[in-house]
Coordinates of C-alpha atoms and ligand atoms in Angstrom, one line a residue:
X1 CA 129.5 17.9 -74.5
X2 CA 131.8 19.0 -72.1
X3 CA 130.4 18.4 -69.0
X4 CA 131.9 15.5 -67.2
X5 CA 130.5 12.0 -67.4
X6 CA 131.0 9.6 -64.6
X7 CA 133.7 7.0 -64.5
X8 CA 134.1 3.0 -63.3
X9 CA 135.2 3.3 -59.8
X10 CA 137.4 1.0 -59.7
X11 CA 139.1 -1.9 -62.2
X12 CA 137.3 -5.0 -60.1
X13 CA 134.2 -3.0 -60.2
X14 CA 134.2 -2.4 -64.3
X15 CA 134.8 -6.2 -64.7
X16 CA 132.4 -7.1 -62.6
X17 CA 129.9 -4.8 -63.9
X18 CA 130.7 -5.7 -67.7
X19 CA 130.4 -9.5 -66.7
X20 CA 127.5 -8.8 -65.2
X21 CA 125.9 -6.8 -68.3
X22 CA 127.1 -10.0 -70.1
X23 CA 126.4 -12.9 -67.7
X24 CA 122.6 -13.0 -68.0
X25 CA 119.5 -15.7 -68.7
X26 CA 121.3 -15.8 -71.9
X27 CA 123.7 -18.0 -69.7
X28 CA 122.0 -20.3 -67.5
X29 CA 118.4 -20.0 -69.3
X30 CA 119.1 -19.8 -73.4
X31 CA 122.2 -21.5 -73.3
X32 CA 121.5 -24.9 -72.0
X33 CA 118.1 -25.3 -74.0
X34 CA 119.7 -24.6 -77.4
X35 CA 122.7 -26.6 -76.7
X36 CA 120.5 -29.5 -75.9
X37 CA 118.3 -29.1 -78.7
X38 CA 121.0 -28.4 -81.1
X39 CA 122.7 -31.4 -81.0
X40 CA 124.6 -30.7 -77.9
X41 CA 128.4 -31.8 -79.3
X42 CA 127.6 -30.7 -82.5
X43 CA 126.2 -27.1 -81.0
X44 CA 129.6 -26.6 -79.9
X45 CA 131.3 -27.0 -83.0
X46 CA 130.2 -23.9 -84.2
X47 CA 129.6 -22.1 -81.4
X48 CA 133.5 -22.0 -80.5
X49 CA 134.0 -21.1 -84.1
X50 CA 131.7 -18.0 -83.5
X51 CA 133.4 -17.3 -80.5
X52 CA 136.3 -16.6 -82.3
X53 CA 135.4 -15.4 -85.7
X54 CA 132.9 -13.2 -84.2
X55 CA 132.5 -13.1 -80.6
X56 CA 136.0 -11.9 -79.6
X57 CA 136.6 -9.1 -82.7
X58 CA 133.3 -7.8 -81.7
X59 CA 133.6 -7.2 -78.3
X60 CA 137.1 -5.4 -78.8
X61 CA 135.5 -3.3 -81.5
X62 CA 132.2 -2.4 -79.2
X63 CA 134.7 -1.5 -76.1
X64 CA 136.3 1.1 -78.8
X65 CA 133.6 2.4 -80.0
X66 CA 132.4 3.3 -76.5
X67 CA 135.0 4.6 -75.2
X68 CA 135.7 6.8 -77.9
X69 CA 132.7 7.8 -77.8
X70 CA 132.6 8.4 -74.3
X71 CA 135.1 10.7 -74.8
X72 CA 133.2 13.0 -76.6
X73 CA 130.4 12.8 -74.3
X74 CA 128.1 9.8 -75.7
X75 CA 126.6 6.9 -74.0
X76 CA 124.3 6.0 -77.0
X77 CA 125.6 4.2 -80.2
X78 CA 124.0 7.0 -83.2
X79 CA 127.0 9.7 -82.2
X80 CA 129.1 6.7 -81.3
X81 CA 129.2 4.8 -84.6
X82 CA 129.2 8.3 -86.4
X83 CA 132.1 9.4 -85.0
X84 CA 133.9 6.0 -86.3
X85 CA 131.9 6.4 -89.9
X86 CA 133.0 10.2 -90.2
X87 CA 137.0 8.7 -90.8
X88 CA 136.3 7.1 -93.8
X89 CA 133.5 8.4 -95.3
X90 CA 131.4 11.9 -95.6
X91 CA 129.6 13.2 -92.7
X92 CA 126.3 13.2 -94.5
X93 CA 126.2 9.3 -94.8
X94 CA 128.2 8.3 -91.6
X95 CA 125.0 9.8 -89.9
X96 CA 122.5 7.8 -92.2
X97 CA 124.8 4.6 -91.0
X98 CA 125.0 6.1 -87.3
X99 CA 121.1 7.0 -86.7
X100 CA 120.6 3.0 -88.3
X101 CA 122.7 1.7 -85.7
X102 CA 121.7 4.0 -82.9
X103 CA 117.4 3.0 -83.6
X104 CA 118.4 -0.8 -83.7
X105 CA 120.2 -0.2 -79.9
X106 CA 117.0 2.2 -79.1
X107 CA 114.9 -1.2 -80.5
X108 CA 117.1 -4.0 -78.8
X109 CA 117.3 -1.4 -75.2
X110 CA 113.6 -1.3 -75.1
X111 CA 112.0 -4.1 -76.6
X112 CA 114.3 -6.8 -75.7
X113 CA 113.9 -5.9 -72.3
X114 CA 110.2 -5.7 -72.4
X115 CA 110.4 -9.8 -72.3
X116 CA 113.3 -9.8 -70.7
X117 CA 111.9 -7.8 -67.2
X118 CA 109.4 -10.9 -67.3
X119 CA 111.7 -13.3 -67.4
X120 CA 113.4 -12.0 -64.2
X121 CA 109.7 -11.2 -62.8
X122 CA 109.2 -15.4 -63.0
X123 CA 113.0 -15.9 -61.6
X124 CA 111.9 -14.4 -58.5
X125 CA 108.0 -15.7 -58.6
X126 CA 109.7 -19.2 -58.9
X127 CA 112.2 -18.5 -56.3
X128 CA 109.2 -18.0 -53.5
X129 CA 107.5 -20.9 -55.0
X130 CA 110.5 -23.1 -54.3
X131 CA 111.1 -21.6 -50.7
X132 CA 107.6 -22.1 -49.9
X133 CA 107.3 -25.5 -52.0
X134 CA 105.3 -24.3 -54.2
X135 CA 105.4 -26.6 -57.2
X136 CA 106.7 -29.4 -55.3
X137 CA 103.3 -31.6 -55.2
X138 CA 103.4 -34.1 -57.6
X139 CA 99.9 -33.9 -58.4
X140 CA 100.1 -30.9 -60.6
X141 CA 102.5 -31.7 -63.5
X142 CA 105.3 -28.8 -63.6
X143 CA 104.3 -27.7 -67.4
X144 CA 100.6 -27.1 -65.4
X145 CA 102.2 -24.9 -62.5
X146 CA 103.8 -22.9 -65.5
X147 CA 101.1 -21.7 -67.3
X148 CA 99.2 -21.6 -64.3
X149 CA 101.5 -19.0 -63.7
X150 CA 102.0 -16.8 -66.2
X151 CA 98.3 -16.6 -66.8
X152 CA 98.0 -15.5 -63.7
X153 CA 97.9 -11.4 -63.0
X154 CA 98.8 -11.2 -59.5
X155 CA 102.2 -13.3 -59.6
X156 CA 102.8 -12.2 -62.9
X157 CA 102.2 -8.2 -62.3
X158 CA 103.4 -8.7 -58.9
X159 CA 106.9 -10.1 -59.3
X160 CA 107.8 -8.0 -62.3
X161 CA 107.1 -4.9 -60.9
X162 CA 109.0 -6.1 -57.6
X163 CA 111.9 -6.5 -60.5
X164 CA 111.7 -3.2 -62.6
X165 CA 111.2 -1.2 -59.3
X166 CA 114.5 -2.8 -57.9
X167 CA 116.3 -1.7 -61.5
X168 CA 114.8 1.6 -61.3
X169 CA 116.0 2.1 -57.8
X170 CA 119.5 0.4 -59.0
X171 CA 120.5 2.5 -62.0
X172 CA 118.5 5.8 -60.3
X173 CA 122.1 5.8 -57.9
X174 CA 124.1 5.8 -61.3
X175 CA 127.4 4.5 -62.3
X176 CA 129.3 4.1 -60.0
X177 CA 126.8 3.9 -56.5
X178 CA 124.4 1.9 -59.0
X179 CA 125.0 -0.6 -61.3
X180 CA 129.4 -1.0 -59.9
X181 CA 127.8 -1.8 -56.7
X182 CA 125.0 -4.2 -57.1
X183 CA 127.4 -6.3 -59.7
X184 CA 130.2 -6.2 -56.9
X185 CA 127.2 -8.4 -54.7
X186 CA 125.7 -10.4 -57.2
X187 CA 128.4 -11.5 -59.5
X188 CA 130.5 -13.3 -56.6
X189 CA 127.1 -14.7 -55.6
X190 CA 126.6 -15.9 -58.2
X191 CA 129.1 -17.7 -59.4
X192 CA 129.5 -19.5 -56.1
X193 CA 125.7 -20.6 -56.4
X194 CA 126.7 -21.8 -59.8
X195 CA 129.5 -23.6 -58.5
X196 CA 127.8 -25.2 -55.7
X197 CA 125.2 -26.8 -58.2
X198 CA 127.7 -27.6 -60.9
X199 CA 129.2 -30.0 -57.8
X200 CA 126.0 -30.9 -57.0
X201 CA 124.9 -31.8 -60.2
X202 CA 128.1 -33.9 -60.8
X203 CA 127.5 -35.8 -57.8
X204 CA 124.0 -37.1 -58.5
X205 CA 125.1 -40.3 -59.8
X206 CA 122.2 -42.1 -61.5
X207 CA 118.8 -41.3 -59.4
X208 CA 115.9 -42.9 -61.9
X209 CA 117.8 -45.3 -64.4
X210 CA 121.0 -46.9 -64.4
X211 CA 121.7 -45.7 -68.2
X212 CA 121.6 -41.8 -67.3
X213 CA 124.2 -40.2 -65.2
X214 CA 125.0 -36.7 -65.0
X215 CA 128.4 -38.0 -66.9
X216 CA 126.4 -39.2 -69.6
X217 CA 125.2 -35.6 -69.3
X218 CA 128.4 -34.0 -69.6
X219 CA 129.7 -36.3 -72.4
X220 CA 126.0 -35.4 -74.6
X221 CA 127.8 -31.5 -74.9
X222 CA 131.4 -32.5 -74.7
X223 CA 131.7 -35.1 -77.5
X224 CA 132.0 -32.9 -80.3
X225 CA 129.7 -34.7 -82.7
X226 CA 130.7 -33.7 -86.2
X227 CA 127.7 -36.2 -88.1
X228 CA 125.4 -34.2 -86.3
X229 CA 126.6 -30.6 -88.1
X230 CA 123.8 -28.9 -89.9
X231 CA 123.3 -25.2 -90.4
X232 CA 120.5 -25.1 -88.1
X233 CA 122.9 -25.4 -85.4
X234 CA 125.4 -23.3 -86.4
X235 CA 123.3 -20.1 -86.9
X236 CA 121.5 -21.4 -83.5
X237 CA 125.7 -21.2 -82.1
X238 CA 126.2 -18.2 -83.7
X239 CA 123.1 -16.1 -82.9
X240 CA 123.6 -17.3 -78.7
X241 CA 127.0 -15.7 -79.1
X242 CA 125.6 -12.4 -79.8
X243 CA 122.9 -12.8 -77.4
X244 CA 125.6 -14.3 -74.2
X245 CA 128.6 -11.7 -75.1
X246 CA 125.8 -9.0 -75.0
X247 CA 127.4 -7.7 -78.3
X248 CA 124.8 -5.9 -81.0
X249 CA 123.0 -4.5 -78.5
X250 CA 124.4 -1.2 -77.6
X251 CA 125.1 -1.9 -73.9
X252 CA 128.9 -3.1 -74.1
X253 CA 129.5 0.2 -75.7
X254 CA 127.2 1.9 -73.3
X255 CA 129.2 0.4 -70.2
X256 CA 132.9 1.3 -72.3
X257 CA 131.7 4.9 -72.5
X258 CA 131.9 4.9 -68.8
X259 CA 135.9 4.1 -69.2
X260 CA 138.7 6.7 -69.1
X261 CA 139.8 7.7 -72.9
X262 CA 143.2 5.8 -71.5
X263 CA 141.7 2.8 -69.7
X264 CA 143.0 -0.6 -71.2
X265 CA 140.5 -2.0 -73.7
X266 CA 142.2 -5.5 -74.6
X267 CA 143.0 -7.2 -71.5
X268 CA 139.6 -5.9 -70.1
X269 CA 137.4 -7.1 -72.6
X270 CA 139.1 -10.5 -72.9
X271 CA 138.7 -10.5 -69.0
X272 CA 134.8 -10.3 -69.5
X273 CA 134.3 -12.6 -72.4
X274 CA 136.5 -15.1 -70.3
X275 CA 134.2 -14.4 -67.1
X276 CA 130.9 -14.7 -69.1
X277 CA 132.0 -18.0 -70.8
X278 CA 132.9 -19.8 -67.7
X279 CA 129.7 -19.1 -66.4
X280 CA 128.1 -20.1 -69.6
X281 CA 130.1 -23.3 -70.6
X282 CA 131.1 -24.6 -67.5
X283 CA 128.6 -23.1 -64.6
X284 CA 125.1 -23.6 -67.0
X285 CA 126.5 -26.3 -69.1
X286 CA 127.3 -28.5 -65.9
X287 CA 124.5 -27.1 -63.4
X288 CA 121.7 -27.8 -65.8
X289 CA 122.6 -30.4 -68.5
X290 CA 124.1 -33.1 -66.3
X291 CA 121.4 -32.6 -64.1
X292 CA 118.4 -32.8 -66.7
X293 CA 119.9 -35.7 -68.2
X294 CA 120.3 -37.8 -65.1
X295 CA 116.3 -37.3 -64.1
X296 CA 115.1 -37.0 -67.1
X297 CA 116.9 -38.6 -70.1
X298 CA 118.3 -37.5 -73.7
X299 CA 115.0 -36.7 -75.0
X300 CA 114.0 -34.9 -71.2
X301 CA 117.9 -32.7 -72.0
X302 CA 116.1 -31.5 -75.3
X303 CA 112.7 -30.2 -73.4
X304 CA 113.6 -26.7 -75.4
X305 CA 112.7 -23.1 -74.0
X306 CA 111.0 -25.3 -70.7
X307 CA 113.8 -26.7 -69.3
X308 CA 114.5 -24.1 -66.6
X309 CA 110.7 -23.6 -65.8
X310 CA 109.1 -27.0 -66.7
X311 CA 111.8 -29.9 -66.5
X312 CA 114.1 -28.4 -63.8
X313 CA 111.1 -27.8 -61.4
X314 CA 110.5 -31.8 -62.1
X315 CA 114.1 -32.7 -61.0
X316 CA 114.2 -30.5 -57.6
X317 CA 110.3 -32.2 -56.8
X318 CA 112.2 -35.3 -56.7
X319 CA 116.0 -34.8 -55.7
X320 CA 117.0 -34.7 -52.1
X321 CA 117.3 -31.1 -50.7
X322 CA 115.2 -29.9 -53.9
X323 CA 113.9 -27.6 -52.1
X324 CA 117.0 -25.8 -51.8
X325 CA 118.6 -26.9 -54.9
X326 CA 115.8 -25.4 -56.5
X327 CA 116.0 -22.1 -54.6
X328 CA 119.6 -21.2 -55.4
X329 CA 118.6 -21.8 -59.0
X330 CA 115.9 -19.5 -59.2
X331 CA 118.0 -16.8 -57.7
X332 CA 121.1 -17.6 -59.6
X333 CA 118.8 -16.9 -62.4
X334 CA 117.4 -13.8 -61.1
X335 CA 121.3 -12.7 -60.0
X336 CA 122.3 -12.8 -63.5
X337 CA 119.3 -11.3 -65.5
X338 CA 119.5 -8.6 -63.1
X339 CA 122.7 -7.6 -63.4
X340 CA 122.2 -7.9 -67.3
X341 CA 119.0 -6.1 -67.6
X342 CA 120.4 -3.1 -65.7
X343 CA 122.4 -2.6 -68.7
X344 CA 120.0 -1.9 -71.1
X345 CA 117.5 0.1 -68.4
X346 CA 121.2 2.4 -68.1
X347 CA 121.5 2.2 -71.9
X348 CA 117.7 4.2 -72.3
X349 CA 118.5 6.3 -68.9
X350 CA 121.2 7.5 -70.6
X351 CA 119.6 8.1 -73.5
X352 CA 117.1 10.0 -72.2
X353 CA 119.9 12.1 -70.0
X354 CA 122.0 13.2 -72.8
X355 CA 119.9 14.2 -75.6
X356 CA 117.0 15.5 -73.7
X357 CA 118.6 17.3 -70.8
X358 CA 116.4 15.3 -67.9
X359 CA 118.4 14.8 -64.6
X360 CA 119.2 10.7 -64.0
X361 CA 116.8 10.2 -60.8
X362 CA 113.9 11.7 -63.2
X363 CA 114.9 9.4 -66.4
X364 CA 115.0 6.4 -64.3
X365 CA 111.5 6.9 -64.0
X366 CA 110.2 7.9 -67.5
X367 CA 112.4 4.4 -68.3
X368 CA 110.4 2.7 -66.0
X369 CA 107.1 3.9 -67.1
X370 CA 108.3 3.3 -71.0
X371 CA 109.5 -1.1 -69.6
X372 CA 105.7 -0.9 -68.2
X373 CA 103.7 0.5 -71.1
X374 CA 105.9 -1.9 -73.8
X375 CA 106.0 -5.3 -71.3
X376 CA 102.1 -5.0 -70.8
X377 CA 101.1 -7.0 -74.1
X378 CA 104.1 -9.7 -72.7
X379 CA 102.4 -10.1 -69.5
X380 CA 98.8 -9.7 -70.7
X381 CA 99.0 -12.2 -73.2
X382 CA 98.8 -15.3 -71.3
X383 CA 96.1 -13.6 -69.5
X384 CA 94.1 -12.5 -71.5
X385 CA 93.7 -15.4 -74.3
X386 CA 94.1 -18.5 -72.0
X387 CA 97.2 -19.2 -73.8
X388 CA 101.1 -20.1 -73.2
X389 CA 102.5 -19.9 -76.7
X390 CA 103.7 -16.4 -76.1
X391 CA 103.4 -15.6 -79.1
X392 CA 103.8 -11.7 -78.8
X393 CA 107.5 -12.0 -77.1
X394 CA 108.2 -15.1 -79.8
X395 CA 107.6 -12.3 -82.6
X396 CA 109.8 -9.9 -80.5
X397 CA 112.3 -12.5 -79.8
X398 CA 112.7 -13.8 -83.2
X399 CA 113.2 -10.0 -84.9
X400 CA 114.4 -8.1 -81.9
X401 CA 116.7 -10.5 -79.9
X402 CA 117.8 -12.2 -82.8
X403 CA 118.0 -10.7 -86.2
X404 CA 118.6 -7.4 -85.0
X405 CA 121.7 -7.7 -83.2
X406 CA 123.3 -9.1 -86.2
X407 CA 122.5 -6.1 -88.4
X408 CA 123.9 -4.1 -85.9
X409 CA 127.0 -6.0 -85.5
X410 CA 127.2 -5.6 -89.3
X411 CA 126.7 -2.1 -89.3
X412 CA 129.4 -1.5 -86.3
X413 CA 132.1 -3.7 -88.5
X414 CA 131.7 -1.6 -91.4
X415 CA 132.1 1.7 -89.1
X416 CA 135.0 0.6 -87.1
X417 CA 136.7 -1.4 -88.8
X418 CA 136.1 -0.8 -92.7
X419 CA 135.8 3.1 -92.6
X420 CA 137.5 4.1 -89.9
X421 CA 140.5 1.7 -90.8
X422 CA 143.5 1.3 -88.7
X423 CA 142.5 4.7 -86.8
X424 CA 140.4 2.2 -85.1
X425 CA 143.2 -0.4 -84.5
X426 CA 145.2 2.4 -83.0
X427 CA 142.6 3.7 -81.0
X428 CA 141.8 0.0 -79.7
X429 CA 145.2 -0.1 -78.6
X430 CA 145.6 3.0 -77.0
X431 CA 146.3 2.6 -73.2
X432 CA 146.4 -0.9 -73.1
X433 CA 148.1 -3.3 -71.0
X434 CA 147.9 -5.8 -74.0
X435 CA 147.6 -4.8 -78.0
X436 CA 145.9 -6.2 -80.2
X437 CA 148.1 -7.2 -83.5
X438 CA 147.6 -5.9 -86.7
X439 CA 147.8 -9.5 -88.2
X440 CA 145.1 -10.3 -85.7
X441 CA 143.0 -7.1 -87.6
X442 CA 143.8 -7.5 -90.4
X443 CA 143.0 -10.9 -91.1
X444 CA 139.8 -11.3 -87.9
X445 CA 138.5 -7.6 -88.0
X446 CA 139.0 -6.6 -92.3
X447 CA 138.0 -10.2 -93.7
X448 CA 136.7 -12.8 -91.6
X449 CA 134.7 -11.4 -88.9
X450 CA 132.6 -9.2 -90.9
X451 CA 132.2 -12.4 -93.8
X452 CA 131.1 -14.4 -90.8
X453 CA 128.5 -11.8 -89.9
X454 CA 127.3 -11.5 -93.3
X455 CA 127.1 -15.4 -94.1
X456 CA 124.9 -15.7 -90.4
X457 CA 122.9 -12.5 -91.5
X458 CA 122.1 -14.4 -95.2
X459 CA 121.4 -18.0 -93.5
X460 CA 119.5 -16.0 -90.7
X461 CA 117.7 -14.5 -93.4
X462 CA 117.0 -18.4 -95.3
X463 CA 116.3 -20.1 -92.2
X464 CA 113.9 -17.6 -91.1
X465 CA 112.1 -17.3 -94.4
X466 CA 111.7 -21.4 -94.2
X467 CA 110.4 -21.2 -90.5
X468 CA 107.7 -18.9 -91.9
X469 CA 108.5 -15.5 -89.8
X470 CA 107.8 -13.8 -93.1
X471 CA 104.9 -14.9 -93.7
X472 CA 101.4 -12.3 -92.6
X473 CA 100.4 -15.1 -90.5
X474 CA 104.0 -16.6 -89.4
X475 CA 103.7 -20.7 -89.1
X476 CA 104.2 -20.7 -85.1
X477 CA 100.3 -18.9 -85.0
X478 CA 98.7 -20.4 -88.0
X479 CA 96.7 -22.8 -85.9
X480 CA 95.8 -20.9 -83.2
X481 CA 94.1 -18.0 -85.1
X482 CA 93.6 -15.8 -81.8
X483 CA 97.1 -15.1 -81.5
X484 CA 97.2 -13.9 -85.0
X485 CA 96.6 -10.3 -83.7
X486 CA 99.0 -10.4 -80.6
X487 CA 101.7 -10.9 -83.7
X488 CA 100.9 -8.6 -85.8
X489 CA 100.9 -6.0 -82.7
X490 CA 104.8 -6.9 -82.1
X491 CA 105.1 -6.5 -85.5
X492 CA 104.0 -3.0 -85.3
X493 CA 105.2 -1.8 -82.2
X494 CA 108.8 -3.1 -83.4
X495 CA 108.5 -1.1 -86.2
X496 CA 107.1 2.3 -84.7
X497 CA 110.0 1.7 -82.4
X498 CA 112.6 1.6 -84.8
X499 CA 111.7 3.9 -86.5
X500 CA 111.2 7.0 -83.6
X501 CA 114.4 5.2 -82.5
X502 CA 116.4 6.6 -86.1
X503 CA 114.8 9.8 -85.6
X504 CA 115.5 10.3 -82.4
X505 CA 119.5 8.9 -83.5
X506 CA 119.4 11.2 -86.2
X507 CA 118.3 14.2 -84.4
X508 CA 120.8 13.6 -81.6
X509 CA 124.1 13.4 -84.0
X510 CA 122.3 16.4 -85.6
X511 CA 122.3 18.6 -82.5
X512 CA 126.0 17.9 -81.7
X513 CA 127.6 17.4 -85.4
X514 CA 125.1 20.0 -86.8
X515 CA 127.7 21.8 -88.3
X516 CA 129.5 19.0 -90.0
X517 CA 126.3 17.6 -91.7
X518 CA 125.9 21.2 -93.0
X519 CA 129.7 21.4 -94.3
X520 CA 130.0 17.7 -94.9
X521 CA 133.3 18.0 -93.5
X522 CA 134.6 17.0 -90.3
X523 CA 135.8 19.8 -87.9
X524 CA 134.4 19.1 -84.7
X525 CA 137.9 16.9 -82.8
X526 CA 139.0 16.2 -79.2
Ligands
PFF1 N1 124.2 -11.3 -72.4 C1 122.9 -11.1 -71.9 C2 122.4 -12.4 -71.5 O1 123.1 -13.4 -71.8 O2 121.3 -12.6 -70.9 C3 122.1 -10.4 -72.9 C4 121.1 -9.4 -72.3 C5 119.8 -9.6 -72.5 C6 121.5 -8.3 -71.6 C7 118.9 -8.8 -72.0 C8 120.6 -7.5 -71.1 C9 119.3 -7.7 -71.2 F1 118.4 -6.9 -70.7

């Protein structure tokens, strides 16, 4: 504590950087494929009801708890949600609820990102395959040139480490030189390649059948569809909220913690959720619906994880200009998981900085080594078994990207909003160019938000017990036997992780709060 932390260089440059951390695959790759297989008007429904239940409250509560935590020196969420647990409870158990919170980021940081690094690896593996043409012969169907390439090592291994060296270098500069500075490039780069195929997409007309149009397109998400509700799709809404906004992860309060203890928090966190939704809804929702549904049909629209790899690589073989249409998708793609993945690498780096003492450059590097050694079994998978169910990042996804993040949004509702009370509503406020309302808390943050959360934690729960993820050998591998292994191997990396992950938590509020734990009183204040 003490020493001084860096700051957001600018206002543009914090917005930028937090739409970034926010704008991600999560847009343009997750969001279109569960929309369309959800029902597409009825997945909206629900998701705009998330949006607001839980969406909004939380991001308001995770740019508090960072910057408060900032304050007192903290870029990692154990100290952070203790110091908002210590208000209304004893020290003793705000850091049992702090180190839980603090190994579920440490979990999310590191695992999440160990598929997620891939993901970007293939963005910019299928951005030189469409500049070069790569998948544009028509005798190799596009579902072939996909697990053609991830079961291969040398574009696999070679684009992903072209990726993690890039976020190494990126985050190695820090704050301000680092992360402010490549989202002040990309974002605007992005968002004009998403506009530019939103038009284009919209302009398409009818290309293979008179009855599909990339109006059809928009109508199949537009038309709320409320005969089509079910719960399937409303956890499937809810859960890509989370996983868009960035919120249960850690890194929205890792980015706040960068903010001035007086820097608004309201306007600026409304200013990033409205950023990341335009790309989400009206960039991804136009660019890649409309477009899959005027090649390729209703049922082509509902292709599932695929459609950015598989069914969009179909469309740009046969579109005029595909070649380029298809290049500006891949590196929109790789433009936004970038600028999203550099969140969590920054989230470990510092990490790694604060509670062991190592200099930034250095923990840049022992993060990069820790992305290789847990991404190996993602990459060697496919490799290794002749497969392309992926069923080691499934498992990971499922628990990691999924479940998790609404345990942890749980656990940062009951710190900051039901122990730490209306210290945390003032606190929110503090500095701001807008307030927040006590009505607004009082009824969103006290009651409905963290009801929403635990209603999606306990259908979560139900849905994922019917899907089999419970089970010793989950449904998705019980007929391919040889995967049974790769499972059980996320299963017990995930939980190794979490748990070093709460001792490490634990140990870190320890060294700073030492003397509170002892007393079980609070003393330590700024
Ligand atoms: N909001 C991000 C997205 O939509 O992709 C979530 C995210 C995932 C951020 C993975 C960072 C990351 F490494």
């Amino acid at each position: 504590m003490g020493k001084s932390r860096e700051n957001w260089g600018s206002k543009i440059g914090l917005i930028l950087a937090m739409a970034g951390n926010a704008v991600g695959l999560g847009n343009f790759w997750r969001f279109p494929y569960q929309a369309a297989s959800n029902g597409g008007g009825a997945f909206m429904i629900p998701y705009f009801a998330a949006l607001i239940l839980i969406g909004i409250p939380v991001m308001l509560i995770e740019w508090n708890l960072g910057r408060y935590g900032g304050k007192y020196g903290h870029g990692t969420l154990g100290p952070m949600v203790y110091l908002q647990a210590r208000e209304g409870t004893k020290p003793k158990t705000a850091a049992f609820i702090g180190a839980l919170a603090g190994a579920i980021a440490f979990a999310v940081t590191l695992l999440v990102n160990s598929y997620y690094n891939h993901i970007i690896g293939w963005t910019l593996g299928y951005s030189f395959l469409s500049i070069t043409g790569g998948y544009m012969d028509p005798a190799t169907s596009t579902g072939e040139i996909f697990v053609n390439y991830i079961q291969n090592p040398a574009m696999v291994f070679t684009f992903w480490i072209i990726a993690l060296t890039g976020l190494g270098f990126a985050v190695m500069r820090g704050v301000q030189k680092g992360i402010e500075a490549w989202a002040k490039l990309m974002m605007p780069v992005l968002y004009v390649f998403g506009i530019i195929l939103a038009i284009r997409a919209l302009t398409i007309g009818s290309p293979v059948n008179p009855d599909w149009s990339s109006m059809k397109g928009l109508n199949y998400i537009w038309n709320p569809d409320f005969t089509a509700l079910s719960w399937k799709s409303a956890i499937a809404a809810a859960g890509q909220i989370f996983f868009t906004l960035s919120i249960g992860m850690g890194i929205i309060c890792n980015y706040a913690s960068y903010l001035k203890p007086d820097d608004d928090v309201v306007v600026s966190s409304l200013a990033t959720i409205s950023l990341n939704e335009f790309a989400e809804i009206i960039l991804g929702g136009t660019a890649v619906i409309p477009i899959a549904y005027a090649f390729l049909g209703p049922d082509g629209v509902g292709a599932g994880v695929g459609l950015s790899f598989i069914a969009l690589p179909n469309v740009f073989r046969t579109m005029g200009g595909g070649q380029i249409v298809g290049s500006l998708w891949f590196l929109l793609l790789f433009f936004a998981g970038f600028t999203s993945a550099i969140a969590m690498y920054n989230y470990l780096v510092a990490l790694v900085e604060e509670d062991l003492g190592m200099e930034r450059s250095k923990a840049a590097w022992a993060v990069f080594i820790g992305y290789i050694i847990v991404g190996l079994p993602v990459g060697l998978e496919p490799i290794l078994t002749k497969t392309a169910d992926l069923a080691y990042f499934t498992e990971v996804d499922n628990w990691v990207g999924t479940y998790l993040l609404i345990v942890l949004g749980l656990l940062e509702v009951i710190a900051a909003v039901w122990l730490a009370g209306s210290k945390a509503l003032e606190e929110m406020n503090r500095g701001g160019i807008w307030q927040v309302p006590s009505w607004f808390f009082n009824i969103f943050h006290r009651v409905l938000t963290p009801l929403s959360i635990a209603a999606l934690l306990f259908f979560s729960t139900i849905d994922f017990m019917k899907a089999g993820y419970f089970k010793a050998v989950p449904s998705f591998v019980e007929k391919t036997p040889q995967l049974v292994p790769w499972v059980n191997g996320a299963r017990a990396v995930i939980f190794v992780v979490i748990l070093t992950g709460f001792m490490q938590s634990y140990k870190s509020i320890k060294s700073k709060y030492g003397k509170e734990l002892d007393e079980n009183k609070v003393s330590i204040r700024l």
